[in-house]
Amino acid sequence: MQTVETLNEGLKRAYTLKITAKDIDARVDVELKRVAPQIKMPGFRPGKVPANLVRKMHGPALTQDALNSSIQDGIQKLISDHKLRPAMQPSVALDDGYEIGSDAKVTVELEVLPDVPTPAIENITLERLSVKADDAAVEAQLKRFADQQKRFDDAKKGHKAATGDLVVMDFVGKVDGVAFDGGTGEDMSVEIGTGRLIPGFEDQLVGVKVGDETQINVTFPDDYAAAELKGKAATFDLTIKAVKIAGESKIDDELAKSLGLESLEQLSGLLRGQIEQELNGLTRTHMKRKLLDQLAAGHDFPVPPSMVAAEFEQIWAQLQHEATHEEDPEAALKEMEAERDDYLAIAERRVRLGLLLSEIGQANGVEVTQQEMNRLIAQAAQQYGPEDRNRFIEYVRNEPMAAAQLRAPLYEDKVVDWLFERAKITDRDVTREELEAAIESEDGFATGTHHHDHDNHKPKAKKAAAPKKSKAEPKTAAEPAASASEDAKPAKKTAAKAPKAEAAPSTDEAAKPVKKPAAKKAPAKKADD
């Protein structure tokens, strides 16, 4: 095989490989000897079919396989001989003029990982903002549970419904006097004042009594889910079947027992632990942001454009999705386009931080163990049905890139924790409001490049489509595509498509909200909302 370098510019490389027909035929001969004993043909005993007939029958397929394996081996040798570290899977293209029996000319294009300078981590200083889970936070959560568990008793005859009462009704919705699909229901319960129904609906229930038949007028919001009802004026014919008054909400052992626990003390302890976990998550979010800012400010080196492009595509796709849920999607998309360069800078920063974290981790022996990897795979497999779980597990174990995407978030967190252990940390007690304000404050993160909530820093300009994820930890491309060459599969006759960056950004490790024990909610339904 002959190799010629055709491009060496920055991080971009290109080569042409010439694979001779003789080399391909030699592989075909080896394969013929392997498969010939298995070939069956009328008139011949098993394994006795002449080689020339086997070649005639299966030659094209065997030649194509031999060509593919030659290209694959050629790429591996190219990467090894030139000591390349591909950033993404190489793009491979077979010359259009190739014909069976002739030499094959293959073009290989790739980007390599940069030489990352030794990260400066000796003087990292961080402030740990801590919030105590006080009694007030626990009591507030207990009250929320008690409100959810409150009972409703039938009101006295003639009682007029008021805010906080539960109204049970049958209803028929109409637009221009014609009932619309999904607008009719029976025995619907709604607690007045919860805002579960479309604007104006609940307000007009104030004053109704059992037995009333009344009509109310509403206008569906412009962002209503059903397109045919957006902005439409409608009427609802109501028949009031019951009006119920809320009983007193009690915070006692009975409340805990209704939630499957033994006592109020046990419920309070559980809530305190969950609140502490949430607050610790917020503290870690703030520290991680400050850490990444210091790393970003102290390092600047070129990063592979293909990795930046892949990262940008992910950011952009998320922003586009979130823009569709804004009050004015068109304006949100327009503002996004105006700030495209900002998001490209965010993508570049995230890739650079990912490479830095990877360099730190590799240089200091940080790794994800096989046991941890098995646990990650098992957890991810739970999102699939029983019949698909084994297929998913098999896929991840056979596809390096899929495994890298699962591994990246945990790897990043382990490197961050390693850095936390070596940083100079000072502690300061703050309120929850102060901590959340620090997380959302731009001024608190001025040491890094301006970037968006995907890296949990917002550019100076407010973004109409900005996702509100202030409690989520930063995302970086934590693991470089050092093993991309292991899966550089050539196309048969067309250029191989480059996959997503193997340095898959980690998923946001959001500061998880307090998990509520299963509470029985007051019966209330949304009217097509």
Coordinates of C-alpha atoms in Angstrom, one line a residue:
M1 CA 0.0 0.0 0.0
Q2 CA 1.3 3.4 -0.9
T3 CA 0.5 6.5 1.2
V4 CA 0.8 10.1 0.2
E5 CA 0.0 13.1 2.5
T6 CA -1.9 15.7 0.6
L7 CA -2.8 18.2 3.4
N8 CA -1.2 19.2 6.6
E9 CA -2.7 22.4 7.7
G10 CA -3.4 23.2 11.3
L11 CA -5.3 20.3 12.7
K12 CA -6.5 19.1 9.3
R13 CA -4.9 16.1 7.5
A14 CA -5.6 14.4 4.2
Y15 CA -4.0 11.4 2.6
T16 CA -4.4 9.2 -0.5
L17 CA -4.0 5.5 -0.1
K18 CA -3.2 3.2 -3.1
I19 CA -4.2 -0.4 -2.6
T20 CA -3.0 -2.6 -5.4
A21 CA -5.2 -5.2 -7.2
K22 CA -2.6 -7.8 -6.2
D23 CA -3.1 -7.1 -2.5
I24 CA -6.9 -7.3 -2.9
D25 CA -6.7 -10.6 -4.9
A26 CA -4.4 -12.0 -2.2
R27 CA -7.1 -11.3 0.4
V28 CA -9.8 -12.9 -1.9
D29 CA -7.7 -16.0 -2.3
V30 CA -7.4 -16.3 1.5
E31 CA -11.1 -15.9 1.9
L32 CA -11.8 -18.4 -0.9
K33 CA -9.8 -21.1 0.9
R34 CA -11.8 -20.3 4.1
V35 CA -15.3 -20.5 2.6
A36 CA -14.8 -23.1 -0.1
P37 CA -15.3 -26.1 2.2
Q38 CA -18.7 -24.6 3.2
I39 CA -20.0 -24.1 -0.4
K40 CA -22.6 -26.5 -1.7
M41 CA -23.4 -26.9 -5.4
P42 CA -25.4 -29.5 -7.3
G43 CA -23.2 -32.2 -8.8
F44 CA -20.4 -31.7 -6.3
R45 CA -19.8 -33.2 -2.9
P46 CA -19.7 -30.7 0.0
G47 CA -16.4 -29.0 0.1
K48 CA -15.3 -30.2 -3.3
V49 CA -16.6 -27.3 -5.5
P50 CA -13.7 -26.1 -7.7
A51 CA -12.2 -22.8 -6.6
N52 CA -12.8 -21.2 -10.0
L53 CA -16.5 -21.9 -9.7
V54 CA -16.6 -20.6 -6.2
R55 CA -14.8 -17.4 -7.4
K56 CA -17.3 -17.1 -10.2
M57 CA -20.3 -17.4 -7.9
H58 CA -19.0 -15.3 -5.0
G59 CA -16.1 -13.3 -6.4
P60 CA -17.8 -9.8 -6.5
A61 CA -18.9 -10.1 -2.9
L62 CA -15.6 -11.5 -1.7
T63 CA -13.7 -8.7 -3.6
Q64 CA -15.9 -6.0 -2.0
D65 CA -15.2 -7.5 1.4
A66 CA -11.5 -7.7 0.7
L67 CA -11.5 -4.1 -0.5
N68 CA -13.2 -2.9 2.6
S69 CA -10.9 -4.8 4.9
S70 CA -7.9 -3.5 3.0
I71 CA -9.1 0.0 3.4
Q72 CA -9.8 -0.5 7.1
D73 CA -6.4 -2.0 7.7
G74 CA -4.8 0.8 5.6
I75 CA -6.4 3.5 7.7
Q76 CA -5.3 1.8 11.0
K77 CA -1.8 1.6 9.6
L78 CA -1.9 5.2 8.5
I79 CA -3.0 6.4 11.9
S80 CA -0.4 4.2 13.6
D81 CA 2.5 5.1 11.3
H82 CA 1.8 8.9 11.5
K83 CA 1.0 8.8 15.2
L84 CA -2.4 10.5 14.5
R85 CA -5.0 11.1 17.2
P86 CA -8.3 11.6 15.2
A87 CA -10.7 14.1 16.7
M88 CA -13.6 12.6 14.8
Q89 CA -14.1 9.5 12.7
P90 CA -12.1 10.0 9.4
S91 CA -13.9 10.7 6.2
V92 CA -13.1 7.9 3.7
A93 CA -13.9 8.0 0.0
L94 CA -13.1 5.4 -2.7
D95 CA -12.2 6.8 -6.1
D96 CA -15.3 6.9 -8.4
G97 CA -13.4 5.2 -11.2
Y98 CA -12.6 2.1 -9.3
E99 CA -13.4 -1.2 -11.0
I100 CA -12.9 -4.8 -9.8
G101 CA -9.5 -6.0 -10.8
S102 CA -7.8 -2.6 -10.7
D103 CA -5.8 -0.7 -8.1
A104 CA -8.0 1.2 -5.6
K105 CA -7.3 4.8 -4.7
V106 CA -8.7 6.0 -1.4
T107 CA -8.9 9.5 0.0
V108 CA -8.8 9.8 3.8
E109 CA -9.5 13.2 5.5
L110 CA -9.5 13.9 9.2
E111 CA -8.9 16.3 11.9
V112 CA -6.5 15.5 14.7
L113 CA -6.6 16.4 18.4
P114 CA -4.4 19.3 19.3
D115 CA -1.4 19.1 21.6
V116 CA -3.0 20.3 24.8
P117 CA -0.6 22.3 27.0
T118 CA -0.1 21.0 30.5
P119 CA -3.1 22.5 32.3
A120 CA -2.3 25.0 35.0
I121 CA -4.1 23.7 38.1
E122 CA -1.8 24.6 40.9
N123 CA -3.4 27.8 41.9
I124 CA -7.1 27.1 41.6
T125 CA -9.1 28.9 44.3
L126 CA -12.8 28.4 44.9
E127 CA -15.4 29.6 47.2
R128 CA -18.0 27.1 48.5
L129 CA -21.3 28.7 49.1
S130 CA -23.3 26.6 51.5
V131 CA -26.9 26.7 52.6
K132 CA -28.3 24.9 55.6
A133 CA -31.6 23.0 55.3
D134 CA -33.4 24.9 58.1
D135 CA -36.7 24.1 59.8
A136 CA -38.6 26.7 57.7
A137 CA -37.7 24.9 54.4
V138 CA -38.9 21.5 55.9
E139 CA -42.1 23.1 57.2
A140 CA -42.9 24.8 53.9
Q141 CA -42.5 21.4 52.2
L142 CA -44.8 19.7 54.8
K143 CA -47.4 22.4 54.2
R144 CA -47.3 21.7 50.4
F145 CA -47.9 18.0 51.1
A146 CA -50.7 18.8 53.5
D147 CA -52.4 21.1 50.9
Q148 CA -52.2 18.3 48.4
Q149 CA -53.7 15.9 50.8
K150 CA -56.6 18.1 51.9
R151 CA -60.1 16.7 51.8
F152 CA -63.1 18.4 50.3
D153 CA -66.5 18.0 51.9
D154 CA -69.9 18.9 50.3
A155 CA -70.9 22.5 50.9
K156 CA -74.1 23.4 52.5
K157 CA -77.1 23.7 50.2
G158 CA -77.1 27.1 48.4
H159 CA -73.4 27.7 49.1
K160 CA -71.9 29.8 46.4
A161 CA -68.5 28.6 45.1
A162 CA -65.5 30.7 46.2
T163 CA -61.8 30.6 45.5
G164 CA -60.4 27.5 47.1
D165 CA -63.6 25.5 46.6
L166 CA -63.8 22.4 44.4
V167 CA -66.5 22.5 41.7
V168 CA -67.7 19.3 39.9
M169 CA -69.3 19.9 36.5
D170 CA -70.4 18.6 33.1
F171 CA -69.3 20.9 30.3
V172 CA -69.8 21.4 26.5
G173 CA -67.4 23.7 24.7
K174 CA -68.4 25.5 21.5
V175 CA -66.7 27.8 19.0
D176 CA -69.1 29.8 16.9
G177 CA -72.0 27.8 18.4
V178 CA -70.6 24.5 17.3
A179 CA -69.2 21.9 19.8
F180 CA -65.5 21.2 19.1
D181 CA -63.6 17.9 19.5
G182 CA -62.4 17.3 23.0
G183 CA -64.5 20.1 24.4
T184 CA -67.1 17.9 26.1
G185 CA -66.8 16.2 29.5
E186 CA -68.6 14.9 32.5
D187 CA -67.8 15.1 36.3
M188 CA -64.8 17.3 35.8
S189 CA -63.4 18.6 39.1
V190 CA -61.5 21.8 39.4
E191 CA -60.2 23.7 42.4
I192 CA -60.9 27.4 41.9
G193 CA -57.8 29.5 41.9
T194 CA -55.2 26.8 40.9
G195 CA -54.9 28.1 37.4
R196 CA -55.3 24.6 35.9
L197 CA -57.8 25.7 33.2
I198 CA -57.4 28.3 30.4
P199 CA -57.4 32.0 31.6
G200 CA -60.8 33.3 32.7
F201 CA -62.4 29.8 33.1
E202 CA -62.0 29.4 36.9
D203 CA -62.8 33.1 37.6
Q204 CA -66.2 32.6 36.2
L205 CA -66.9 29.6 38.5
V206 CA -66.9 31.9 41.5
G207 CA -70.6 32.2 42.7
V208 CA -72.0 29.1 41.1
K209 CA -74.2 26.7 43.1
V210 CA -75.2 23.1 42.8
G211 CA -77.8 22.7 40.1
D212 CA -76.8 25.8 38.2
E213 CA -76.8 25.6 34.4
T214 CA -74.7 28.5 33.1
Q215 CA -72.6 29.6 30.2
I216 CA -69.2 31.2 30.4
N217 CA -67.1 33.0 27.8
V218 CA -63.4 32.4 27.3
T219 CA -60.7 33.0 24.7
F220 CA -58.1 30.3 24.1
P221 CA -54.5 31.5 24.4
D222 CA -52.5 32.1 21.2
D223 CA -50.0 29.4 22.3
Y224 CA -52.7 26.8 23.0
A225 CA -51.7 23.2 22.2
A226 CA -54.6 22.6 19.7
A227 CA -53.8 24.7 16.6
E228 CA -57.5 25.0 15.6
L229 CA -58.4 26.6 18.9
K230 CA -55.5 29.1 19.2
G231 CA -56.8 32.6 19.9
K232 CA -60.5 31.5 19.3
A233 CA -63.4 32.8 21.4
A234 CA -65.4 30.0 22.9
T235 CA -68.4 29.4 25.2
F236 CA -68.8 26.6 27.7
D237 CA -72.2 25.3 28.8
L238 CA -71.8 24.2 32.4
T239 CA -74.0 22.0 34.6
I240 CA -72.8 22.3 38.2
K241 CA -73.1 19.0 40.0
A242 CA -71.3 19.6 43.2
V243 CA -69.5 22.3 45.2
K244 CA -67.1 21.2 47.9
I245 CA -65.3 23.1 50.6
A246 CA -61.7 22.3 51.6
G247 CA -61.2 20.8 55.1
E248 CA -58.4 21.9 57.3
S249 CA -54.9 20.8 56.2
K250 CA -53.2 19.0 59.1
I251 CA -49.5 18.3 59.5
D252 CA -49.4 15.2 61.7
D253 CA -48.7 11.5 61.7
E254 CA -51.8 10.9 59.6
L255 CA -50.3 13.0 56.8
A256 CA -47.1 10.9 56.9
K257 CA -49.1 7.6 56.9
S258 CA -51.2 8.8 53.9
L259 CA -47.8 9.0 52.1
G260 CA -46.8 5.5 53.0
L261 CA -44.6 6.5 56.0
E262 CA -44.8 5.7 59.7
S263 CA -44.7 9.1 61.3
L264 CA -44.3 12.8 60.9
E265 CA -40.8 12.5 62.3
Q266 CA -39.9 10.1 59.5
L267 CA -41.4 12.3 56.8
S268 CA -39.6 15.4 58.2
G269 CA -36.3 13.6 58.2
L270 CA -36.8 12.4 54.7
L271 CA -37.6 15.8 53.5
R272 CA -34.6 17.4 55.3
G273 CA -32.3 14.9 53.6
Q274 CA -33.7 15.6 50.2
I275 CA -33.5 19.4 50.7
E276 CA -29.9 19.0 51.8
Q277 CA -29.2 16.9 48.7
E278 CA -30.7 19.6 46.5
L279 CA -28.8 22.4 48.2
N280 CA -25.5 20.5 48.0
G281 CA -26.2 20.1 44.2
L282 CA -26.6 23.9 43.9
T283 CA -23.4 24.4 45.8
R284 CA -21.5 22.0 43.5
T285 CA -23.1 23.7 40.5
H286 CA -21.6 27.1 41.6
M287 CA -18.2 25.6 42.3
K288 CA -18.0 23.8 39.0
R289 CA -18.9 26.9 37.1
K290 CA -16.1 28.9 38.9
L291 CA -13.7 26.0 38.3
L292 CA -14.4 25.9 34.5
D293 CA -14.2 29.7 34.3
Q294 CA -10.7 29.6 35.7
L295 CA -9.6 26.8 33.4
A296 CA -11.1 28.6 30.4
A297 CA -9.4 31.9 31.3
G298 CA -6.0 30.2 31.7
H299 CA -5.8 28.2 28.5
D300 CA -6.2 29.0 24.9
F301 CA -5.2 26.5 22.1
P302 CA -6.8 25.5 18.7
V303 CA -9.5 23.0 18.7
P304 CA -10.8 20.7 15.9
P305 CA -13.4 22.6 13.8
S306 CA -15.4 19.4 13.3
M307 CA -15.8 18.9 17.1
V308 CA -16.9 22.5 17.4
A309 CA -19.4 22.1 14.6
A310 CA -20.8 18.9 16.2
E311 CA -21.1 20.7 19.5
F312 CA -22.7 23.7 17.9
E313 CA -25.3 21.5 16.2
Q314 CA -26.3 20.1 19.5
I315 CA -26.6 23.5 21.1
W316 CA -28.5 24.9 18.1
A317 CA -30.9 22.0 18.0
Q318 CA -31.8 22.5 21.6
L319 CA -32.3 26.2 21.2
Q320 CA -34.5 25.7 18.2
H321 CA -36.6 23.2 20.2
E322 CA -36.9 25.6 23.1
A323 CA -37.7 28.6 20.8
T324 CA -40.9 26.8 19.6
H325 CA -42.2 27.0 23.2
E326 CA -41.6 30.7 23.6
E327 CA -44.4 33.2 23.5
D328 CA -43.1 34.5 20.1
P329 CA -41.2 31.6 18.5
E330 CA -40.4 33.7 15.3
A331 CA -38.8 36.5 17.4
A332 CA -36.9 34.0 19.4
L333 CA -35.5 32.3 16.3
K334 CA -34.6 35.7 14.8
E335 CA -32.7 36.7 17.9
M336 CA -30.9 33.3 17.9
E337 CA -29.7 33.9 14.3
A338 CA -28.4 37.3 15.3
E339 CA -26.3 35.8 18.0
R340 CA -25.1 32.7 16.1
D341 CA -21.5 33.8 16.6
D342 CA -22.0 33.8 20.4
Y343 CA -23.1 30.2 20.3
L344 CA -20.2 29.2 18.1
A345 CA -17.9 30.7 20.7
I346 CA -19.8 28.7 23.4
A347 CA -19.3 25.5 21.4
E348 CA -15.6 26.2 21.0
R349 CA -15.2 26.9 24.7
R350 CA -17.0 23.7 25.7
V351 CA -14.8 21.6 23.4
R352 CA -11.6 23.2 24.7
L353 CA -12.7 22.7 28.3
G354 CA -13.5 19.1 27.5
L355 CA -10.1 18.5 26.1
L356 CA -8.5 20.2 29.1
L357 CA -10.5 18.0 31.5
S358 CA -9.6 14.9 29.6
E359 CA -5.9 15.9 29.6
I360 CA -6.0 16.4 33.4
G361 CA -7.8 13.1 33.9
Q362 CA -5.5 11.1 31.7
A363 CA -2.4 12.6 33.2
N364 CA -3.5 11.8 36.7
G365 CA -5.0 8.4 36.3
V366 CA -8.7 9.4 36.5
E367 CA -10.8 6.7 34.9
V368 CA -14.2 5.2 34.8
T369 CA -14.0 1.6 36.0
Q370 CA -15.6 -1.3 34.2
Q371 CA -18.0 -1.7 37.2
E372 CA -19.0 1.9 36.9
M373 CA -19.5 1.5 33.1
N374 CA -21.6 -1.5 33.6
R375 CA -23.8 0.4 36.0
L376 CA -24.1 3.3 33.5
I377 CA -25.1 0.9 30.7
A378 CA -27.7 -0.8 32.9
Q379 CA -29.2 2.5 34.0
A380 CA -29.4 3.7 30.4
A381 CA -31.0 0.4 29.3
Q382 CA -33.9 1.0 31.7
Q383 CA -35.4 3.5 29.3
Y384 CA -36.1 0.7 26.8
G385 CA -38.6 -2.1 27.0
P386 CA -37.6 -5.6 28.2
E387 CA -37.2 -6.9 24.6
D388 CA -34.9 -4.0 23.6
R389 CA -32.7 -3.8 26.6
N390 CA -30.3 -6.6 25.6
R391 CA -30.0 -5.1 22.1
F392 CA -29.1 -1.7 23.6
I393 CA -26.5 -3.2 25.9
E394 CA -25.0 -5.2 23.1
Y395 CA -24.9 -2.1 20.9
V396 CA -23.1 0.1 23.5
R397 CA -20.5 -2.6 24.2
N398 CA -19.7 -3.0 20.5
E399 CA -19.8 0.7 19.5
P400 CA -17.0 2.8 21.0
M401 CA -18.7 6.1 20.3
A402 CA -21.9 5.0 22.0
A403 CA -19.9 3.9 25.1
A404 CA -18.0 7.2 25.1
Q405 CA -21.3 9.2 25.1
L406 CA -22.4 7.3 28.2
R407 CA -19.0 7.5 29.9
A408 CA -18.4 11.2 29.3
P409 CA -20.6 12.8 32.0
L410 CA -19.3 10.5 34.7
Y411 CA -15.7 11.0 33.5
E412 CA -16.1 14.7 33.6
D413 CA -17.5 14.7 37.1
K414 CA -14.7 12.5 38.4
V415 CA -12.1 14.9 36.9
V416 CA -13.9 17.8 38.5
D417 CA -14.0 16.1 41.9
W418 CA -10.3 15.4 41.5
L419 CA -9.7 19.1 41.0
F420 CA -11.9 20.0 43.9
E421 CA -9.8 17.9 46.2
R422 CA -6.7 19.9 45.1
A423 CA -8.2 23.4 45.0
K424 CA -7.9 25.9 47.7
I425 CA -11.4 26.2 49.0
T426 CA -12.9 28.8 51.4
D427 CA -16.4 28.4 52.8
R428 CA -19.2 30.9 53.3
D429 CA -22.7 30.3 54.5
V430 CA -25.4 32.0 52.4
T431 CA -29.1 31.8 52.0
R432 CA -30.7 29.8 49.2
E433 CA -31.7 33.0 47.4
E434 CA -28.1 34.3 47.5
L435 CA -26.8 31.0 46.1
E436 CA -29.3 30.9 43.3
A437 CA -28.6 34.6 42.5
A438 CA -24.8 33.8 42.4
I439 CA -25.5 30.9 40.0
E440 CA -27.6 33.1 37.7
S441 CA -25.4 36.2 37.9
E442 CA -23.3 37.0 34.8
D443 CA -20.9 39.0 36.9
G444 CA -20.0 36.0 38.9
F445 CA -18.5 34.3 35.9
A446 CA -16.8 37.1 34.1
T447 CA -13.5 35.2 33.9
G448 CA -14.7 32.9 31.1
T449 CA -15.8 33.6 27.6
H450 CA -19.5 34.7 27.4
H451 CA -21.5 31.6 26.8
H452 CA -25.0 30.3 27.2
D453 CA -26.9 28.2 29.7
H454 CA -25.7 25.1 27.8
D455 CA -22.4 25.9 29.6
N456 CA -24.6 27.7 32.2
H457 CA -23.3 31.1 31.4
K458 CA -25.5 33.6 29.5
P459 CA -24.2 35.9 26.9
K460 CA -24.6 39.6 27.7
A461 CA -27.7 39.9 25.5
K462 CA -30.8 38.2 26.8
K463 CA -32.0 35.4 24.7
A464 CA -35.6 35.0 23.9
A465 CA -35.1 31.3 23.4
A466 CA -32.7 30.8 26.2
P467 CA -33.5 27.6 28.1
K468 CA -34.1 28.3 31.8
K469 CA -31.7 25.8 33.3
S470 CA -29.9 28.0 35.9
K471 CA -29.7 25.1 38.3
A472 CA -27.9 22.8 35.9
E473 CA -24.2 22.1 36.0
P474 CA -22.1 23.1 33.0
K475 CA -21.6 20.9 30.1
T476 CA -18.3 20.3 28.4
A477 CA -17.0 17.9 25.9
A478 CA -15.3 15.8 28.5
E479 CA -13.7 13.0 26.6
P480 CA -11.7 13.5 23.4
A481 CA -12.2 11.2 20.5
A482 CA -8.9 9.4 21.1
S483 CA -10.4 6.1 20.0
A484 CA -12.1 7.3 16.9
S485 CA -9.7 5.4 14.7
E486 CA -11.0 2.2 16.2
D487 CA -14.3 2.6 14.4
A488 CA -13.2 4.2 11.2
K489 CA -15.3 2.1 8.9
P490 CA -14.9 3.0 5.2
A491 CA -17.8 3.4 2.9
K492 CA -18.0 0.9 0.1
K493 CA -18.1 3.4 -2.7
T494 CA -18.9 6.8 -1.1
A495 CA -17.4 9.0 1.5
A496 CA -18.1 7.8 5.0
K497 CA -20.3 10.1 7.0
A498 CA -18.6 11.7 10.0
P499 CA -20.4 10.8 13.2
K500 CA -21.2 13.1 16.1
A501 CA -18.2 14.1 18.1
E502 CA -17.0 11.2 20.1
A503 CA -16.2 13.7 22.8
A504 CA -19.9 13.8 23.6
P505 CA -20.8 16.6 25.9
S506 CA -22.0 15.4 29.3
T507 CA -25.7 15.6 30.1
D508 CA -26.6 18.4 32.5
E509 CA -26.4 17.2 36.0
A510 CA -29.2 19.3 37.3
A511 CA -29.6 20.2 40.9
K512 CA -32.3 17.7 41.5
P513 CA -35.6 19.0 43.1
V514 CA -36.9 17.4 46.2
K515 CA -38.6 14.2 45.4
K516 CA -42.0 14.2 46.9
P517 CA -43.4 11.0 48.4
A518 CA -46.4 9.9 46.4
A519 CA -49.1 12.3 47.4
K520 CA -52.8 12.1 46.5
K521 CA -53.6 15.2 44.6
A522 CA -56.9 16.9 44.7
P523 CA -59.0 15.9 41.7
A524 CA -58.5 18.6 39.1
K525 CA -58.2 18.3 35.3
K526 CA -57.2 20.6 32.6
A527 CA -59.8 21.5 30.0
D528 CA -57.9 20.4 26.9
D529 CA -54.9 22.3 28.2

